[in-house]
CSV table of C-alpha atoms in Angstrom, one decimal:
chain,number,residue,atom,x,y,z
A,124,UNK,CA,0.0,0.0,0.0
A,125,UNK,CA,3.0,2.3,0.2
A,126,UNK,CA,2.7,4.8,-2.7
A,127,UNK,CA,-1.1,4.5,-2.9
A,128,UNK,CA,-3.1,7.7,-3.3
A,129,UNK,CA,-5.9,7.6,-0.7
A,130,UNK,CA,-8.6,9.9,0.7
A,131,UNK,CA,-9.4,10.3,4.3
A,132,UNK,CA,-12.9,11.7,5.0
A,133,UNK,CA,-11.7,14.5,7.4
A,134,UNK,CA,-8.2,15.2,6.2
A,135,UNK,CA,-8.4,15.0,2.4
A,136,UNK,CA,-6.2,13.1,0.0
A,137,UNK,CA,-2.7,12.1,0.3
A,138,UNK,CA,-0.1,9.4,-0.4
A,139,UNK,CA,0.8,6.5,1.9
A,140,UNK,CA,4.5,7.1,2.5
A,141,UNK,CA,5.3,4.4,5.0
A,142,UNK,CA,4.0,1.9,7.5
A,143,UNK,CA,5.1,2.7,11.0
A,144,UNK,CA,4.9,0.4,14.1
A,145,UNK,CA,4.0,2.2,17.3
A,146,UNK,CA,3.8,0.8,20.8
A,147,UNK,CA,0.9,2.4,22.9
A,148,UNK,CA,-0.2,1.1,26.3
A,149,UNK,CA,1.9,-2.1,25.8
A,150,UNK,CA,0.3,-3.0,22.5
A,151,UNK,CA,2.1,-2.7,19.1
A,152,UNK,CA,0.1,-1.5,16.2
A,153,UNK,CA,0.9,-0.8,12.5
A,154,UNK,CA,-0.1,2.6,11.1
A,155,UNK,CA,-0.2,3.9,7.6
A,156,UNK,CA,1.5,7.3,7.4
A,157,UNK,CA,-0.4,9.4,4.9
A,158,UNK,CA,1.3,12.6,3.7
A,159,UNK,CA,-1.1,15.4,2.7
A,160,UNK,CA,0.7,17.6,0.1
A,161,UNK,CA,-1.0,20.8,1.2
A,162,UNK,CA,0.5,22.0,4.5
A,163,UNK,CA,2.9,19.0,4.7
A,164,UNK,CA,0.6,17.3,7.2
A,165,UNK,CA,1.2,13.7,8.2
A,166,UNK,CA,-1.8,11.6,9.2
A,167,UNK,CA,-1.4,8.2,11.0
A,168,UNK,CA,-4.2,5.7,10.4
A,169,UNK,CA,-4.3,2.3,12.2
A,170,UNK,CA,-3.9,-0.4,9.5
A,171,UNK,CA,-6.6,-2.5,11.1
A,172,UNK,CA,-9.1,0.5,11.2
A,173,UNK,CA,-8.9,1.7,7.6
A,174,UNK,CA,-12.5,0.7,6.8
A,175,UNK,CA,-13.9,2.1,10.0
A,176,UNK,CA,-12.1,5.4,9.4
A,177,UNK,CA,-13.3,5.6,5.8
A,178,UNK,CA,-10.0,5.5,4.0
A,179,UNK,CA,-10.4,4.8,0.3
A,180,UNK,CA,-8.6,5.1,-3.0
A,181,UNK,CA,-8.9,8.5,-4.6
A,182,UNK,CA,-11.3,9.0,-7.5
A,183,UNK,CA,-10.1,8.8,-11.1
A,184,UNK,CA,-9.9,11.7,-13.6
A,185,UNK,CA,-13.3,11.0,-15.0
A,186,UNK,CA,-14.8,11.1,-11.6
A,187,UNK,CA,-13.1,14.4,-10.8
A,188,UNK,CA,-14.2,16.0,-14.0
A,189,UNK,CA,-17.8,14.8,-13.4
A,190,UNK,CA,-17.8,16.4,-10.0
A,191,UNK,CA,-16.6,19.7,-11.4
A,192,UNK,CA,-19.3,19.6,-14.1
A,193,UNK,CA,-22.1,18.7,-11.6
A,194,UNK,CA,-21.4,21.4,-9.0
A,195,UNK,CA,-23.5,24.0,-10.8
A,196,UNK,CA,-26.5,21.6,-10.9
A,197,UNK,CA,-26.3,20.6,-7.2
A,198,UNK,CA,-29.5,21.4,-5.3
A,199,UNK,CA,-28.9,22.4,-1.7
A,200,UNK,CA,-31.3,23.1,1.0
A,201,UNK,CA,-30.7,25.5,3.9
A,202,UNK,CA,-31.9,24.8,7.4
A,203,UNK,CA,-32.4,27.9,9.5
A,204,UNK,CA,-31.3,26.1,12.7
A,205,UNK,CA,-27.6,26.5,13.0
A,206,UNK,CA,-27.0,23.3,15.1
A,207,UNK,CA,-29.0,21.1,12.8
A,208,UNK,CA,-27.3,22.6,9.7
A,209,UNK,CA,-23.9,22.1,11.3
A,210,UNK,CA,-24.6,18.5,12.3
A,211,UNK,CA,-25.9,17.6,8.9
A,212,UNK,CA,-23.0,19.2,7.1
A,213,UNK,CA,-20.5,17.3,9.4
A,214,UNK,CA,-22.3,14.0,8.5
A,215,UNK,CA,-22.0,14.8,4.8
A,216,UNK,CA,-18.3,15.6,5.1
A,217,UNK,CA,-17.6,12.4,7.2
A,218,UNK,CA,-19.4,10.3,4.6
A,219,UNK,CA,-16.3,10.6,2.3
A,220,UNK,CA,-18.5,11.2,-0.7
A,221,UNK,CA,-17.1,14.1,-2.7
A,222,UNK,CA,-20.5,15.1,-4.1
A,223,UNK,CA,-21.7,15.4,-0.5
A,224,UNK,CA,-18.6,17.5,0.3
A,225,UNK,CA,-19.3,19.7,-2.7
A,226,UNK,CA,-22.9,20.1,-1.6
A,227,UNK,CA,-21.7,21.3,1.8
A,228,UNK,CA,-19.3,23.8,0.2
A,229,UNK,CA,-22.1,25.1,-2.2
A,230,UNK,CA,-24.6,25.6,0.7
A,231,UNK,CA,-22.0,27.4,2.8
A,232,UNK,CA,-20.8,29.6,-0.1
A,233,UNK,CA,-24.5,30.5,-0.8
A,234,UNK,CA,-25.1,31.2,2.9
A,235,UNK,CA,-21.9,33.3,3.1
A,236,UNK,CA,-23.1,35.4,0.1
A,237,UNK,CA,-26.6,35.8,1.5
A,238,UNK,CA,-26.1,36.2,5.3
A,239,UNK,CA,-22.5,35.6,6.3
A,240,UNK,CA,-21.1,32.7,8.2
A,241,UNK,CA,-20.3,32.0,11.8
A,242,UNK,CA,-16.7,31.3,12.7
A,243,UNK,CA,-17.5,27.6,13.0
A,244,UNK,CA,-19.1,27.5,9.5
A,245,UNK,CA,-16.3,29.5,8.0
A,246,UNK,CA,-13.8,26.9,9.4
A,247,UNK,CA,-16.0,24.1,8.0
A,248,UNK,CA,-16.1,25.7,4.6
A,249,UNK,CA,-12.3,26.0,4.6
A,250,UNK,CA,-11.9,22.3,5.7
A,251,UNK,CA,-14.4,21.1,3.1
A,252,UNK,CA,-12.7,23.0,0.3
A,253,UNK,CA,-9.4,21.5,1.4
A,254,UNK,CA,-10.8,18.0,1.3
A,255,UNK,CA,-12.3,18.4,-2.1
A,256,UNK,CA,-9.4,20.3,-3.7
A,257,UNK,CA,-6.7,17.9,-2.3
A,258,UNK,CA,-8.3,14.9,-3.9
A,259,UNK,CA,-8.9,16.6,-7.3
A,260,UNK,CA,-5.3,17.9,-7.2
A,261,UNK,CA,-3.9,14.4,-6.7
A,262,UNK,CA,-6.0,12.7,-9.4
A,263,UNK,CA,-5.7,15.4,-12.1
A,264,UNK,CA,-2.1,16.4,-11.4
A,265,UNK,CA,-3.1,20.1,-11.4
A,266,UNK,CA,-1.9,22.7,-8.9
A,267,UNK,CA,-3.9,23.6,-5.9
A,268,UNK,CA,-4.5,27.1,-7.3
A,269,UNK,CA,-5.8,25.8,-10.6
A,270,UNK,CA,-8.2,23.4,-9.0
A,271,UNK,CA,-9.4,26.1,-6.5
A,272,UNK,CA,-10.0,28.5,-9.4
A,273,UNK,CA,-12.0,25.8,-11.3
A,274,UNK,CA,-14.1,25.1,-8.2
A,275,UNK,CA,-14.8,28.8,-7.6
A,276,UNK,CA,-15.9,29.1,-11.2
A,277,UNK,CA,-18.2,26.1,-10.8
A,278,UNK,CA,-19.7,27.5,-7.7
A,279,UNK,CA,-20.2,30.9,-9.3
A,280,UNK,CA,-22.2,29.3,-12.1
A,281,UNK,CA,-24.9,28.3,-9.6
């Protein structure tokens, strides 16, 4: 699995750089070390918990292009209750489904334009964009800036 390009639902896409053994509370466990290109972040994922965490291979180029083309067509609903909206958006992000992440971004971008965002929602918007952009960058081989520009253009078409 070293060298595989994978996506983590909460941290975005990265490349498995190594498998590291750690001893915690007397138990030895193997961890995949995923390097996320943006920000040089390292994420350690227990090898035996990959399915539970939601680690998966990144999408292919066709899937990335399809997402970029479908963003303007995404229908999003907006709940007035902040707590309910926040919980639903977190569930969508944790699902690992990039269309759900795109829907979260779109709803937050629209809300920001119409009413402004709370600090929590602003942070969620930033995180969701990073998750989506990081995976598209890895599968298309484009720069972060290029993908961000394409996303902003797709959201502006809405």
